Each structure stands twice: as C-alpha cells, then as structure tokens.
C-alpha positions as a printed NumPy array, in Angstrom:
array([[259.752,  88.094, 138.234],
       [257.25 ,  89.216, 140.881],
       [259.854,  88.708, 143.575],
       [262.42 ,  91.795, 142.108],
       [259.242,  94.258, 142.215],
       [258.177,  92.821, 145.499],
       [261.511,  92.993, 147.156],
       [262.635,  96.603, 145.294],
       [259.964,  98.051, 147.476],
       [260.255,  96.416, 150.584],
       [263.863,  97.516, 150.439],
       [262.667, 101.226, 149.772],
       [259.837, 101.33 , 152.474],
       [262.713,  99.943, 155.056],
       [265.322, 102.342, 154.122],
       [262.256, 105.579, 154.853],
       [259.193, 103.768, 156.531],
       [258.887, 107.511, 158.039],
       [258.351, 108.516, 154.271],
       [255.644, 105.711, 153.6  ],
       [253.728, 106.399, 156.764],
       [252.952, 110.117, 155.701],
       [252.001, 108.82 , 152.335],
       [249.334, 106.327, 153.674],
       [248.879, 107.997, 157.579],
       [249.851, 111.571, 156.981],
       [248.521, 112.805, 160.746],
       [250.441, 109.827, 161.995],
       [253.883, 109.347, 163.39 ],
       [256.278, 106.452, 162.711],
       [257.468, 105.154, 166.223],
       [259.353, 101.539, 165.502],
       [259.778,  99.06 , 163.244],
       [258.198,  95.552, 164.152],
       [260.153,  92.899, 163.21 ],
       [257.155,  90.912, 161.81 ],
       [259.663,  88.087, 160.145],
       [260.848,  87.103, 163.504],
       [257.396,  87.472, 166.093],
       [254.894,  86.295, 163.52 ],
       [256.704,  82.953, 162.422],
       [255.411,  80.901, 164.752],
       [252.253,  81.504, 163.268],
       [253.546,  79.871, 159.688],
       [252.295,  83.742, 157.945],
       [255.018,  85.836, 156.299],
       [252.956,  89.513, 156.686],
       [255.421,  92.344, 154.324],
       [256.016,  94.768, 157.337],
       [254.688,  95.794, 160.438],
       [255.304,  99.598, 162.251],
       [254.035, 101.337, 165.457],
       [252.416, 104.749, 164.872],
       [251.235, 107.69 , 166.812],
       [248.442, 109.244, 165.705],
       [246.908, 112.256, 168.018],
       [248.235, 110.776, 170.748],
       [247.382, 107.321, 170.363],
       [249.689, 104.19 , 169.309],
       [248.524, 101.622, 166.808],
       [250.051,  99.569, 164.52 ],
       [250.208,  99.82 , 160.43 ],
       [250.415,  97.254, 158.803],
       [251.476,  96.732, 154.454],
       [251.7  ,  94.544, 152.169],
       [253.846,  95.192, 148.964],
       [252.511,  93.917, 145.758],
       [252.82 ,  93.174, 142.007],
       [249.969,  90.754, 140.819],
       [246.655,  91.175, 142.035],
       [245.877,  88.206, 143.988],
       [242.533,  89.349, 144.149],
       [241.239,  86.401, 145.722],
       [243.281,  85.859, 148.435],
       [244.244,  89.236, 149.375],
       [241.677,  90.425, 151.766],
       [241.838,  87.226, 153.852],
       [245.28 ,  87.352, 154.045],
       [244.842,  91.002, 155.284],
       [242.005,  90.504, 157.966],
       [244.727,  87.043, 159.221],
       [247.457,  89.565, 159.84 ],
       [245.438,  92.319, 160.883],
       [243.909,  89.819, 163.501],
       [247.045,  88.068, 164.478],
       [249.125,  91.261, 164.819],
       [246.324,  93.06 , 167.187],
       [245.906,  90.086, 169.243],
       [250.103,  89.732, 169.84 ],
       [250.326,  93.202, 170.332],
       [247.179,  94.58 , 171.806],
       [247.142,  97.2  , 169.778],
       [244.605,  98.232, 166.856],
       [245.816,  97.309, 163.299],
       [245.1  ,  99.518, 160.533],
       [246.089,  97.445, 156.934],
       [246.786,  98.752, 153.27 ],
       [248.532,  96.94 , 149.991],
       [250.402,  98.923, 147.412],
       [250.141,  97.418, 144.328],
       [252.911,  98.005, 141.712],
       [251.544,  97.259, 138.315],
       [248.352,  96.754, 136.401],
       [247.719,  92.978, 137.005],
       [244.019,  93.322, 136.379],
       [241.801,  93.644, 139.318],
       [242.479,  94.125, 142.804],
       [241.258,  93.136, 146.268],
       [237.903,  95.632, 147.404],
       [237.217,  96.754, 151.209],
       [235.339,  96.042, 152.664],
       [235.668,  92.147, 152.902],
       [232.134,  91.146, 154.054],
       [231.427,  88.086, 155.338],
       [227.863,  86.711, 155.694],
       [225.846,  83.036, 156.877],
       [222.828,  81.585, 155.597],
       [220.223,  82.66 , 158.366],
       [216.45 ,  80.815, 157.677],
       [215.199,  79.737, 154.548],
       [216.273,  82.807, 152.6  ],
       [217.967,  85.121, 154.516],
       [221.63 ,  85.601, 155.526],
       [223.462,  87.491, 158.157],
       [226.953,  89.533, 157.94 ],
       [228.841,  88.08 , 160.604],
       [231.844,  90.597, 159.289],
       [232.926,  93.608, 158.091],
       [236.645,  94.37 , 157.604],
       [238.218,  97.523, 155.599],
       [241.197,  97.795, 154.683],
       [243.225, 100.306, 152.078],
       [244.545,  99.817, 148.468],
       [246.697, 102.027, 147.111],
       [247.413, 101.459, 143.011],
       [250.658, 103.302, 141.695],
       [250.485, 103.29 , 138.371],
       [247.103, 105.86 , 139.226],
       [249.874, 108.018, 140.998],
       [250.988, 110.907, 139.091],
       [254.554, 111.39 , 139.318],
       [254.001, 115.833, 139.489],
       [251.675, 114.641, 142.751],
       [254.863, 112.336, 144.06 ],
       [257.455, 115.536, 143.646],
       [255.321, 117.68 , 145.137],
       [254.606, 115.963, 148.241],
       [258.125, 116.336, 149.306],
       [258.563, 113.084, 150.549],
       [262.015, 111.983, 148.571],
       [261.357, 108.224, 149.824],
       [258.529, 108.132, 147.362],
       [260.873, 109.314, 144.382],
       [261.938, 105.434, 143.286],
       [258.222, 105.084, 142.614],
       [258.027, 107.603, 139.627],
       [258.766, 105.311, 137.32 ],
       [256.183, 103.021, 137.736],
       [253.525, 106.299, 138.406],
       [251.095, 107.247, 135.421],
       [253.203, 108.114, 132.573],
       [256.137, 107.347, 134.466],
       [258.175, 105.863, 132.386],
       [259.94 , 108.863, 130.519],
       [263.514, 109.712, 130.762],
       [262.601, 113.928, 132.368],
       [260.813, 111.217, 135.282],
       [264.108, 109.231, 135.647],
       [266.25 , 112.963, 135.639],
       [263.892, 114.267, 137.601],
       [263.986, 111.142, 140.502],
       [267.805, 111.336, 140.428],
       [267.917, 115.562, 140.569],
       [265.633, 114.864, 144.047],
       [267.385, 112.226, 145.378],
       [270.401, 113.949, 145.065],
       [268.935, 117.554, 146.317],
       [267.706, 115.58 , 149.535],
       [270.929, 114.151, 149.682],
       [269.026, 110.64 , 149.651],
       [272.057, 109.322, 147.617],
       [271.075, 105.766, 149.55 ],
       [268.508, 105.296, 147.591],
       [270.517, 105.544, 144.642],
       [270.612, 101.823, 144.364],
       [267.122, 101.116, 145.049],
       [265.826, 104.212, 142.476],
       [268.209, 102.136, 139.498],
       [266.65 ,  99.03 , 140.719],
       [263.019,  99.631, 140.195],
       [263.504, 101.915, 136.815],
       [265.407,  98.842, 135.222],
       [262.103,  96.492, 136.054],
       [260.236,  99.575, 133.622],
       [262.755, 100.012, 131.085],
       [263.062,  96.759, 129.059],
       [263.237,  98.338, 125.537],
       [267.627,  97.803, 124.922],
       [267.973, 101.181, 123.832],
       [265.946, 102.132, 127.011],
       [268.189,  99.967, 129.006],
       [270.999, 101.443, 127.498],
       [270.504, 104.963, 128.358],
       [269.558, 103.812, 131.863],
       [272.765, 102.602, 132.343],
       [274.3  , 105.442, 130.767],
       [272.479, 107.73 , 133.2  ],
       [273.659, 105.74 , 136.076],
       [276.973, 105.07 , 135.855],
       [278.003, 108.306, 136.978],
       [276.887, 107.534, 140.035],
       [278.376, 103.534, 140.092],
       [280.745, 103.947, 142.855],
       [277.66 , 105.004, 144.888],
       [275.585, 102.45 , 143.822],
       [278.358,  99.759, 145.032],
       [278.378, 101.694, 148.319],
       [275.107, 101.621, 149.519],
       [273.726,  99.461, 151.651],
       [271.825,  97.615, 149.882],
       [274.645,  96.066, 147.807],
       [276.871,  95.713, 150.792],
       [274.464,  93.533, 152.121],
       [274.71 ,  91.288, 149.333],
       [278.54 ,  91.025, 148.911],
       [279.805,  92.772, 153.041],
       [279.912,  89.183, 154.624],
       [282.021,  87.697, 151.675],
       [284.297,  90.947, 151.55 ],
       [285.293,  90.498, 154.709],
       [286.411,  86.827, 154.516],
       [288.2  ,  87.367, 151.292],
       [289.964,  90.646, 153.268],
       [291.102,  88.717, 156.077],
       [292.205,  85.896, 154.252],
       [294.253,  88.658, 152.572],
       [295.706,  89.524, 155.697],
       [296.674,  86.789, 157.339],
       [298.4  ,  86.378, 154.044],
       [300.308,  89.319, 154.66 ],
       [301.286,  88.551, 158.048],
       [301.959,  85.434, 156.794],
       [305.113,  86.956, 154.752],
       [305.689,  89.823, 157.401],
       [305.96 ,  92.662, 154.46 ],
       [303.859,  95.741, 153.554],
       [304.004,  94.679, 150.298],
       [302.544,  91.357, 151.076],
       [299.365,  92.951, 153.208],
       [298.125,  95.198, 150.416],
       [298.441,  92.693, 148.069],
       [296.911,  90.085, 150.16 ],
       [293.8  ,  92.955, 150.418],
       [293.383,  93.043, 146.716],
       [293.859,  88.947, 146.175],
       [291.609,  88.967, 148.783],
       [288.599,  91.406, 147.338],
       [289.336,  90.357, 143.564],
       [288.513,  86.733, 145.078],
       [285.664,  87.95 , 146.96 ],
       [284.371,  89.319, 144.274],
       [284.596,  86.728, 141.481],
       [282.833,  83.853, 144.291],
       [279.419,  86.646, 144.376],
       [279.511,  86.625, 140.54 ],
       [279.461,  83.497, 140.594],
       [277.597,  82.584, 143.322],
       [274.945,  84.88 , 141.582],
       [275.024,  83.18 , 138.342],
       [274.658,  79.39 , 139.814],
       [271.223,  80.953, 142.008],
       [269.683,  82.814, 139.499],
       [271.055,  81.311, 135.82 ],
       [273.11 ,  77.653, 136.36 ],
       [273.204,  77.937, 132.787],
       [275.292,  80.767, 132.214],
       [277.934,  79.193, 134.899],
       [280.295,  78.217, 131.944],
       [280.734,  81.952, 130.344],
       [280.741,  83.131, 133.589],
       [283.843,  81.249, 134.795],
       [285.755,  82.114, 131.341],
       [284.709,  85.943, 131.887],
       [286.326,  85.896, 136.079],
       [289.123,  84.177, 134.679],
       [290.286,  87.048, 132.816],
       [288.717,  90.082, 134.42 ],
       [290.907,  91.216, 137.027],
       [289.749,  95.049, 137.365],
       [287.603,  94.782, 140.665],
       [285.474,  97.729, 139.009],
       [284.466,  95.434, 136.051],
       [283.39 ,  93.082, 138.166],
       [281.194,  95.067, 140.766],
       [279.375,  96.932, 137.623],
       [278.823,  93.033, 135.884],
       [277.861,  92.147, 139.891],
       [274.883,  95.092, 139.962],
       [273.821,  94.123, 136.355],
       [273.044,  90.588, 137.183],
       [271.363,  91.604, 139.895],
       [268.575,  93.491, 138.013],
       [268.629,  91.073, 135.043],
       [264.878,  89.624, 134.598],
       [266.051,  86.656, 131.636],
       [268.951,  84.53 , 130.957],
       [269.122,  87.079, 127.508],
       [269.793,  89.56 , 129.898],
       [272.294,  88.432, 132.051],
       [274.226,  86.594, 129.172],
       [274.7  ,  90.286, 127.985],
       [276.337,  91.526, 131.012],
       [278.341,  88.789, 131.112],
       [279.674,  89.625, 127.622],
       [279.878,  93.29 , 128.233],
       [281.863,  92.436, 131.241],
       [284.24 ,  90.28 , 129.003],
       [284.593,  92.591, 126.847],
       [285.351,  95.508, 128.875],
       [288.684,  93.396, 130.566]])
C-alpha cells in the first residue's frame, strides 16, 4: 500500500517541516508553509509540499516530494513541472528533492537533460535541470540520532539496518526525551509498515501500548475521528437537556462517544475492507468499553491486508 508510506511521511514532515529543512537545507531557515493543495489545483498537479526558506538572507522556496516506488520514469518531469509552476506563481527560485522510502529498484538521476536533433548528426541540450534524491534506507539510523533533529526519529526504522527492536527503543527513548510525544502516533505508524513478521507485530504492539492513551490523543488520530466526536457529544447533550438531569448529560456524553466511536470503526471497515463489514458489526454490537474500541480503531488503521484487519477485529472481540 504505497499510499500508508506516502502519507506516514507527509504527516511527519507537516508536524516538523523545521526538522526536514535542516536535514535537506541545513544553512536554511523554514519561514511558512505553502499550501500547495489549494494554489496549485488549478493547474490539475498534486506537488507533496511546498515551504518558504531563508537562506543567508535570501527567500526561496523548497520544494519535496515523498516517495515509496521509484517511478523512475516520470519523476524528474514531474519535478522540473512543479519546480517551474511553483517559481513562476511565486516568483521565487525553487530548489526540489524526493525522499524515497524503500528499495523499489532504481531511482530518478539529476540532472534531467534534455536535448534536440540539431543537423544531420548532431544534437543540442536545450535543458539542464538538477534536482536532489535522498534514499533512506542508505541512512544510518547512529547518523539520524546524532543529528539531533527528533523529527527525523520515525525514520529509523526504515534507515539501514533499521529494523531492530534497540532502533524502535531507541526512537521512542528520543521522542520522549524531546518531549516529541506527538509524534508518538506517526513513529507507531511507520514501524508497523516494517514489522510484518506476527511475532514482530506483536511485540510492536506490546511496546506501544503503554503509550495508547497518547497515541489516541494526538493529532493525528483526532483528525480522523474529532469531527464525528463532536456530533456524537452533542447529540449526547441535547439528550441530557432533553431530560433536564445530571444524570442524563453524562450519560448522554458516553451514548454519545460509544456511538461515535462504533460509526469510525465502521466507517473504516466499509472504506478500506467492505468485506469484513459483517464481523465488524457483530464485534460493535458487543464491545461497549470505548478503550477497546479506540485501540481496534488505531489497528485498522495501520492494517496493510484484510488478514490483518480480520485479526484486530477478533482481538477486539475478544477483549469485550
């Protein structure tokens, strides 16, 4: 599922772009985000992200691209079309780079070069365009640690070697010394894309679920469940105005969030595996411990195969 590495990422270089500009800039600055979702789509392109730097005193913009097949052919044109359309929007200089993920074979080469037949037997290079490629599985994960830059500590596990469970203690142990603890969420996502083993899995989720009622805190799982929370919570109240009695409100809240929470499991289930919709509506039928269901919620989430996400539905079942 290139889309879960892709997106793991973006959500870690948006939560610290400050941290990813010093890894790919490190005399630069990071000024703003550029919202490149909402100015570039009347161009029909989707560029990854777009940021203003300062760098000795001058402002240009960085550009990246996130990702986790090679694309080798298309890559570099898609670069030089952003880098083009960005610096002609914003007057600005562009400077571009891709971080790719995983081994998917080759990758894209700067420069591009572009050149015309000239004459009989000549030919002309009409362009020249460079552009940066950064490959983390090359990354050591002692270089990452040292660099003090705790927004690149997610990436360990995909670094050389990365994989091992003293990498996974030792992202955690700096998260949690930089007090980073948002990027608790993120860190869990991206090491459950590398362990796949069960018994890896297992331990993963072991290590983790100390830290579960952070995990359901953070942002980035607010965002996926905040909007329905809040429906389910006012429905809840109005309930208990409804019958005028404490007792009513705080029971309204928890109808209200136990309702709210069983529509996102399901809602997640019907999206991602329609086929698992059945066991899923037997298992919120007789969970009602909210806490079951946000840890079943975060699971399905990170499951890559129906396999996967049948088992968290039957962990979840058998935990109420």
């Amino acid at each position: 599922m290139p889309g879960s590495w892709d997106s793991g990422l973006k959500r870690l270089v948006k939560a610290v772009p400050e941290d990813f500009v010093a890894l790919l800039a490190p005399e630069a600055e990071c000024v703003k985000n550029i919202p490149v979702e909402a100015e570039l789509h009347h161009q029909d392109i989707h560029a990854d992200l777009l940021y203003e730097i300062s760098e000795r005193g001058k402002l240009l913009l960085l550009h990246l691209e996130l990702q986790s097949t090679s694309e080798v052919a298309v890559m570099a044109e898609r670069l030089l079309e952003y880098n083009v359309l960005a610096r002609r929007q914003y007057k600005r200089p562009v400077r571009s780079y891709v971080i790719y993920l995983r081994d998917d074979g080759r990758v894209a080469s700067s420069p591009l070069i572009w050149k015309v037949p000239v004459g009989r037997a000549g030919e002309e290079t009409v362009l020249i365009f460079h552009f940066q490629s950064i490959k983390v599985w090359e990354m050591k994960a002692e270089d990452v640690i040292r660099s003090g830059l705790p927004g690149l500590l997610p990436l360990l596990p995909l670094t050389y070697n990365g994989g091992r469970h003293e990498v996974v203690e030792s992202m955690i142990d700096g998260l949690l010394a930089h007090d980073q603890l948002k990027l608790l969420w993120i860190a869990f996502s991206i090491a459950a894309l590398v362990f796949k083993d069960p018994s890896e899995k297992e331990w993963l989720e072991r290590r983790f679920a100390m830290y579960e009622d952070i995990l359901t805190e953070s942002w980035v799982y607010q965002e996926t469940v905040q909007k329905g929370l809040e429906k389910g919570l006012q429905q809840g109240l109005q309930q208990g105005r409804q019958e005028g009695r404490q007792e009513g409100r705080q029971e309204g809240r928890q109808e209200g969030r136990q309702e709210t929470l069983t529509q996102v499991l399901l809602n997640i289930v019907e999206a991602r595996f329609p086929t698992l919709l059945p066991q899923a509506k037997a298992l919120v039928e007789h969970a009602y411990d909210p806490l079951t269901l946000q840890h079943v919620i975060i699971m399905l989430t990170l499951a890559q195969s129906t396999e996967e996400a049948n088992q968290s539905l039957s962990n979840g079942a058998s935990a109420s």
